[in-house]
Amino acid sequence: MNKPIRTISIFCMLLFLALLLNVSYLQYVKAGELAEDPNNRRVVAAAFSQERGPILVGRQPIAQSVKTDDQYEFQREYPLPFLYAPLTGAFTYFTQTGLERSQNPVLSGEDSRLFVTRVIDMLSNDPPKGGSVQLTIDAAAQQAAYDGLSSLPGPVEGAVVALEPSTGKVLAMVSLPSYDPNRLASHRFGEVVKAQRELEDLDSEPLINRAVGMRLPPGSTFKLVTAAAAIESGNYDASSLVPGGSSYQLPLTSGESGRIDNEGRACGSGRIPFAQAMENSCNTTFAALAVEVGADAMLERAERFGFNSQYFEELRQVTSVFPEDMDAAQTGQSGIGQFEVSATPLQMAMVAAGIGNGGSVMKPYLVDSISSPSLQVLDKADPEELSQAVSSTTAKELTDLLVSTVDNGTASAAAIPGVKVAAKTGTAQSGIDDVPPYAWFTSFAPADDPQVAVAVMIQKAGIARGEIAGGRLAGPIAKAVMEAVMTR
């Protein structure tokens, strides 16, 4: 072999060796990183073409993959889009949201618990399939919540959450306005981009699940926490006399800016029965109680109910806030759910559920079980206590006060014949001149052995500002949801 040929041969061998090393590096070192790279369109296209598992409510799929005759073979379909979109989210070519995102390992079949299924599919040369996700949702309660919110006049912005107090199961979770995820799951990508932009540009923010993704001042529904702190202090019970009166001057203030009144409600003078204060939702009483209990004790009680923490894993949750380091005036305002106190509807449902469950707040969860494509149950949720918010004695005292509020006070809209119901209304000022107050309602029933706790939040509806009240607007919705659960 002459020198030129030998040189070319060595050069070709070096090129071949470099190619071999690069292929080995890509396949055995970088393969995982490349597969997970969101810009890897081949991986995305393969995932988009796969038959994903269904998301189920009872036996009804609320998200499923259906066969198509185009290049992607399967398309995601949402049979009840507006009712469940805030939960399912959407599986699109570009991204996933909601449960489609958090449960993606199971739905796509990549979860380690589906390893045997993947091996069987590979050996039998069958295309891989995803597992199914069974939700805790009660279909009747979900429909009642959706119908109740939708029946309000005008464009509605609000949310409803129902929990099973003894376990933390989410029985209903509705958010309005909703949207149609079928538009986002389409294989016509130009239309998908257009639909996504339209939804993102709307002032009503339909892509936000208001049940867990939006926090607002909870108004008078927060008085449950204030009452809990007062009773836990050892100075009060349901039969006690508490501070009353038509107005209350916050500490460290003078004049109108620091004066709290009751807007004409019957809150007596001097000291009044605790039941009267709760029945009439007396601002003066609960502002004074919060100041008396103190900022630290209020913070501790709020955090025991779940404020300032993350506890919901299946969907993106914003943290409900109870502020720290408040002075006495700020503490008084916080006692009636104002100042910087803010909560999600899920958080206020947990407050009611915790009281109904003897003081024990259960960690909320939405996924009941996951199954293989052959419907073999692979994992089932195990209820878990989040905290002991109050003693069982205090919970009983609070329940008595809330039952009295339904029987004799502002929460009468939730009354159910033959059933003892516990409830509290709330109307929270937005603090913005052209934004109307928020209407709240929270309740549980039956009061002596609760099957369901509900929180309703109405952020906006076609209702005159002066007619917005938690009891009148949100109370009937909570009642319908409680009845749906108790009559199943």
Coordinates of N, CA, C and O in Angstrom, one line a residue, residues 167-263:
T167 N -62.3 12.4 54.9 CA -61.2 11.9 54.1 C -60.4 12.9 53.4 O -59.2 12.7 53.1
G168 N -61.0 14.0 53.0 CA -60.4 15.1 52.2 C -60.6 14.9 50.7 O -60.1 15.6 49.9
K169 N -61.5 13.9 50.4 CA -61.8 13.7 49.0 C -62.4 14.9 48.4 O -63.3 15.5 49.0
V170 N -62.0 15.3 47.2 CA -62.7 16.4 46.5 C -63.9 15.8 45.8 O -63.8 15.0 44.9
L171 N -65.1 16.2 46.2 CA -66.3 15.7 45.6 C -66.8 16.6 44.4 O -67.5 16.1 43.6
A172 N -66.4 17.9 44.4 CA -66.8 18.7 43.3 C -65.8 19.9 43.3 O -65.3 20.3 44.3
M173 N -65.4 20.3 42.1 CA -64.5 21.4 41.9 C -64.9 22.1 40.5 O -64.6 21.5 39.5
V174 N -65.5 23.2 40.6 CA -66.0 23.9 39.4 C -65.4 25.3 39.4 O -65.3 26.0 40.4
S175 N -65.1 25.8 38.2 CA -64.6 27.1 38.0 C -65.2 27.7 36.8 O -65.2 27.1 35.7
L176 N -65.7 28.9 36.9 CA -66.2 29.6 35.7 C -65.5 31.0 35.6 O -65.2 31.6 36.6
P177 N -65.4 31.5 34.4 CA -65.7 30.8 33.1 C -64.8 29.6 32.8 O -63.6 29.6 33.2
S178 N -65.3 28.7 32.1 CA -64.6 27.5 31.7 C -64.2 27.6 30.2 O -64.4 28.7 29.6
Y179 N -63.7 26.6 29.6 CA -63.3 26.6 28.2 C -63.4 25.2 27.6 O -63.6 24.2 28.3
D180 N -63.3 25.1 26.3 CA -63.4 23.9 25.6 C -62.0 23.4 25.2 O -61.3 23.8 24.3
P181 N -61.4 22.4 26.0 CA -60.1 21.9 25.7 C -60.0 21.1 24.4 O -58.9 20.9 23.9
N182 N -61.1 20.7 23.8 CA -61.1 20.0 22.5 C -60.5 21.0 21.4 O -59.8 20.5 20.5
R183 N -60.7 22.3 21.6 CA -60.1 23.2 20.6 C -58.5 23.2 20.7 O -57.8 23.4 19.7
L184 N -58.0 22.9 21.9 CA -56.6 22.9 22.1 C -55.9 21.6 21.8 O -54.7 21.5 21.6
A185 N -56.7 20.5 21.8 CA -56.2 19.2 21.5 C -56.3 18.8 20.0 O -55.9 17.8 19.6
S186 N -56.8 19.8 19.2 CA -57.0 19.5 17.8 C -55.6 19.2 17.1 O -54.6 19.6 17.5
H187 N -55.7 18.5 16.0 CA -54.5 18.2 15.2 C -54.3 19.3 14.1 O -53.3 19.3 13.4
R188 N -55.2 20.3 14.1 CA -55.0 21.5 13.2 C -54.3 22.5 14.1 O -54.9 23.3 14.8
F189 N -52.9 22.5 13.9 CA -52.1 23.3 14.9 C -52.3 24.8 14.7 O -52.2 25.6 15.7
G190 N -52.6 25.3 13.5 CA -52.9 26.7 13.4 C -54.1 27.2 14.2 O -54.1 28.2 14.8
E191 N -55.2 26.3 14.2 CA -56.4 26.6 14.9 C -56.1 26.5 16.4 O -56.7 27.3 17.2
V192 N -55.2 25.6 16.8 CA -54.8 25.5 18.2 C -54.2 26.8 18.7 O -54.5 27.3 19.8
V193 N -53.2 27.3 18.0 CA -52.5 28.5 18.4 C -53.5 29.6 18.5 O -53.4 30.4 19.4
K194 N -54.4 29.7 17.5 CA -55.4 30.8 17.5 C -56.3 30.7 18.8 O -56.5 31.7 19.5
A195 N -56.7 29.5 19.1 CA -57.6 29.3 20.2 C -56.9 29.6 21.5 O -57.4 30.2 22.5
Q196 N -55.6 29.2 21.6 CA -54.8 29.5 22.8 C -54.7 31.0 23.1 O -54.8 31.5 24.2
R197 N -54.4 31.7 22.0 CA -54.3 33.2 22.1 C -55.6 33.8 22.5 O -55.6 34.8 23.3
E198 N -56.7 33.4 22.0 CA -58.0 33.9 22.3 C -58.3 33.8 23.8 O -58.7 34.7 24.5
L199 N -58.0 32.6 24.3 CA -58.2 32.3 25.7 C -57.3 33.1 26.6 O -57.8 33.6 27.7
E200 N -56.1 33.2 26.2 CA -55.1 34.0 27.1 C -55.4 35.5 27.1 O -55.1 36.2 28.0
D201 N -56.1 36.0 26.0 CA -56.3 37.4 25.9 C -57.6 37.8 26.6 O -57.9 39.1 26.8
L202 N -58.5 36.9 27.0 CA -59.7 37.3 27.7 C -59.5 37.8 29.1 O -58.7 37.2 29.9
D203 N -60.2 38.9 29.4 CA -60.0 39.5 30.7 C -60.6 38.6 31.8 O -60.1 38.7 33.0
S204 N -61.5 37.7 31.5 CA -62.1 36.8 32.5 C -61.2 35.6 32.9 O -61.5 34.9 33.8
E205 N -60.0 35.5 32.2 CA -59.0 34.5 32.5 C -59.6 33.1 32.7 O -59.5 32.4 33.8
P206 N -60.2 32.5 31.6 CA -60.8 31.2 31.8 C -59.8 30.0 32.0 O -60.2 29.0 32.4
L207 N -58.6 30.2 31.7 CA -57.6 29.2 31.9 C -57.2 29.0 33.3 O -56.5 28.0 33.7
I208 N -57.6 29.9 34.2 CA -57.3 29.8 35.6 C -58.4 29.0 36.3 O -59.6 29.3 36.2
N209 N -58.0 28.0 37.0 CA -58.9 27.2 37.9 C -59.1 28.0 39.2 O -58.2 27.9 40.1
R210 N -60.2 28.8 39.3 CA -60.3 29.7 40.4 C -60.5 28.9 41.8 O -60.3 29.5 42.8
A211 N -60.8 27.7 41.7 CA -61.0 26.9 42.9 C -59.7 26.8 43.7 O -59.7 26.7 44.9
V212 N -58.6 26.7 43.0 CA -57.3 26.5 43.6 C -56.2 27.5 43.2 O -55.2 27.6 43.8
G213 N -56.5 28.2 42.1 CA -55.5 29.0 41.4 C -55.7 30.5 41.6 O -55.0 31.3 41.0
M214 N -56.7 30.9 42.4 CA -57.0 32.3 42.7 C -57.4 32.5 44.1 O -58.2 31.8 44.7
R215 N -56.7 33.5 44.8 CA -57.0 33.8 46.2 C -57.6 35.2 46.3 O -57.1 36.1 45.6
L216 N -58.6 35.3 47.1 CA -59.3 36.6 47.3 C -59.6 36.8 48.8 O -59.6 35.8 49.6
P217 N -59.9 38.0 49.2 CA -60.3 38.2 50.6 C -61.5 37.3 51.0 O -62.5 37.4 50.2
P218 N -61.4 36.5 52.0 CA -62.6 35.6 52.3 C -63.7 36.3 53.1 O -64.7 35.7 53.3
G219 N -63.5 37.5 53.5 CA -64.6 38.3 54.2 C -65.0 37.5 55.4 O -64.2 36.9 56.2
S220 N -66.3 37.5 55.7 CA -66.8 37.0 56.9 C -66.7 35.5 57.1 O -66.9 35.0 58.2
T221 N -66.5 34.7 56.0 CA -66.3 33.3 56.2 C -65.0 33.1 57.0 O -64.9 32.0 57.7
F222 N -64.1 34.0 57.1 CA -62.9 33.9 57.9 C -63.2 34.0 59.4 O -62.4 33.6 60.2
K223 N -64.4 34.5 59.7 CA -64.8 34.6 61.1 C -64.8 33.2 61.8 O -64.8 33.1 63.0
L224 N -64.9 32.1 61.0 CA -64.8 30.8 61.6 C -63.4 30.6 62.2 O -63.3 30.0 63.3
V225 N -62.4 31.1 61.6 CA -61.0 30.9 62.1 C -60.9 31.8 63.4 O -60.3 31.4 64.4
T226 N -61.4 33.0 63.3 CA -61.4 33.9 64.5 C -62.1 33.3 65.7 O -61.6 33.4 66.8
A227 N -63.3 32.8 65.4 CA -64.1 32.2 66.5 C -63.3 31.0 67.0 O -63.3 30.8 68.3
A228 N -62.7 30.2 66.2 CA -61.9 29.1 66.6 C -60.7 29.5 67.5 O -60.5 28.9 68.6
A229 N -60.1 30.6 67.1 CA -59.0 31.1 68.0 C -59.5 31.6 69.3 O -58.8 31.4 70.4
A230 N -60.6 32.2 69.3 CA -61.2 32.8 70.6 C -61.6 31.6 71.5 O -61.3 31.7 72.7
I231 N -62.2 30.6 71.0 CA -62.6 29.5 71.8 C -61.4 28.7 72.3 O -61.3 28.3 73.5
E232 N -60.4 28.5 71.4 CA -59.2 27.8 71.8 C -58.4 28.5 72.9 O -57.6 28.0 73.6
S233 N -58.6 29.9 73.0 CA -57.9 30.6 74.0 C -58.4 30.2 75.4 O -57.7 30.6 76.4
G234 N -59.5 29.6 75.5 CA -60.0 29.1 76.8 C -60.9 30.2 77.4 O -61.5 29.9 78.5
N235 N -61.1 31.3 76.8 CA -61.9 32.4 77.4 C -63.4 32.3 76.9 O -64.2 33.1 77.5
Y236 N -63.7 31.5 75.9 CA -65.0 31.5 75.4 C -65.5 30.1 75.0 O -64.7 29.2 74.8
D237 N -66.8 30.0 75.0 CA -67.5 28.8 74.4 C -68.7 29.3 73.7 O -69.0 30.5 73.6
A238 N -69.5 28.4 73.1 CA -70.7 28.8 72.3 C -71.7 29.6 73.1 O -72.5 30.3 72.6
S239 N -71.7 29.4 74.4 CA -72.7 30.1 75.3 C -72.2 31.4 75.9 O -72.9 32.0 76.7
S240 N -71.0 31.8 75.5 CA -70.3 32.9 76.2 C -70.9 34.3 75.6 O -71.6 34.3 74.6
L241 N -70.7 35.3 76.4 CA -71.0 36.7 76.0 C -69.7 37.2 75.3 O -68.6 37.0 75.9
V242 N -69.8 37.9 74.2 CA -68.6 38.4 73.5 C -68.9 39.9 73.2 O -70.0 40.4 73.4
P243 N -67.8 40.6 72.8 CA -68.0 42.1 72.6 C -69.0 42.4 71.5 O -68.9 41.7 70.4
G244 N -69.9 43.3 71.7 CA -70.9 43.7 70.7 C -70.8 45.2 70.5 O -69.8 45.8 70.6
G245 N -71.9 45.7 70.0 CA -72.0 47.2 69.7 C -72.1 47.5 68.2 O -71.8 46.6 67.4
S246 N -72.5 48.7 68.0 CA -72.7 49.1 66.6 C -71.4 49.5 65.8 O -71.4 49.5 64.6
S247 N -70.4 49.8 66.6 CA -69.1 50.2 65.9 C -68.0 49.8 66.9 O -68.1 49.7 68.1
Y248 N -66.8 49.7 66.3 CA -65.6 49.3 67.0 C -64.4 50.1 66.4 O -64.1 50.1 65.2
Q249 N -63.7 50.9 67.3 CA -62.6 51.6 66.8 C -61.3 50.8 67.0 O -61.0 50.3 68.1
L250 N -60.7 50.5 65.9 CA -59.5 49.7 65.9 C -58.4 50.3 66.7 O -58.3 51.6 66.7
P251 N -57.6 49.6 67.5 CA -56.5 50.1 68.2 C -55.5 50.9 67.3 O -55.4 50.6 66.1
L252 N -54.8 51.9 67.8 CA -53.8 52.7 67.1 C -54.5 53.5 66.0 O -53.7 54.1 65.1
T253 N -55.8 53.7 66.0 CA -56.5 54.5 65.0 C -57.4 55.5 65.6 O -57.7 55.4 66.8
S254 N -57.8 56.5 64.8 CA -58.8 57.4 65.2 C -59.6 57.9 64.0 O -59.1 57.8 62.9
G255 N -60.9 58.2 64.2 CA -61.7 58.6 63.1 C -62.3 57.5 62.3 O -62.2 56.3 62.6
E256 N -62.9 57.9 61.2 CA -63.7 57.0 60.4 C -62.8 55.9 59.7 O -63.2 54.7 59.6
S257 N -61.6 56.2 59.4 CA -60.7 55.3 58.7 C -60.4 54.0 59.5 O -60.1 53.0 59.0
G258 N -60.5 54.2 60.8 CA -60.2 53.0 61.7 C -61.4 52.5 62.4 O -61.3 51.7 63.4
R259 N -62.6 52.9 62.0 CA -63.8 52.5 62.7 C -64.5 51.4 61.9 O -64.7 51.5 60.7
I260 N -64.9 50.3 62.5 CA -65.6 49.2 61.9 C -67.0 49.2 62.4 O -67.3 49.4 63.6
D261 N -68.0 49.0 61.5 CA -69.4 48.9 61.9 C -70.0 47.7 61.4 O -69.4 46.9 60.7
N262 N -71.3 47.5 61.7 CA -72.0 46.3 61.3 C -73.1 46.5 60.2 O -73.9 45.6 60.0
E263 N -73.0 47.6 59.6 CA -73.9 47.9 58.4 C -75.4 47.7 58.8 O -76.2 47.1 58.1

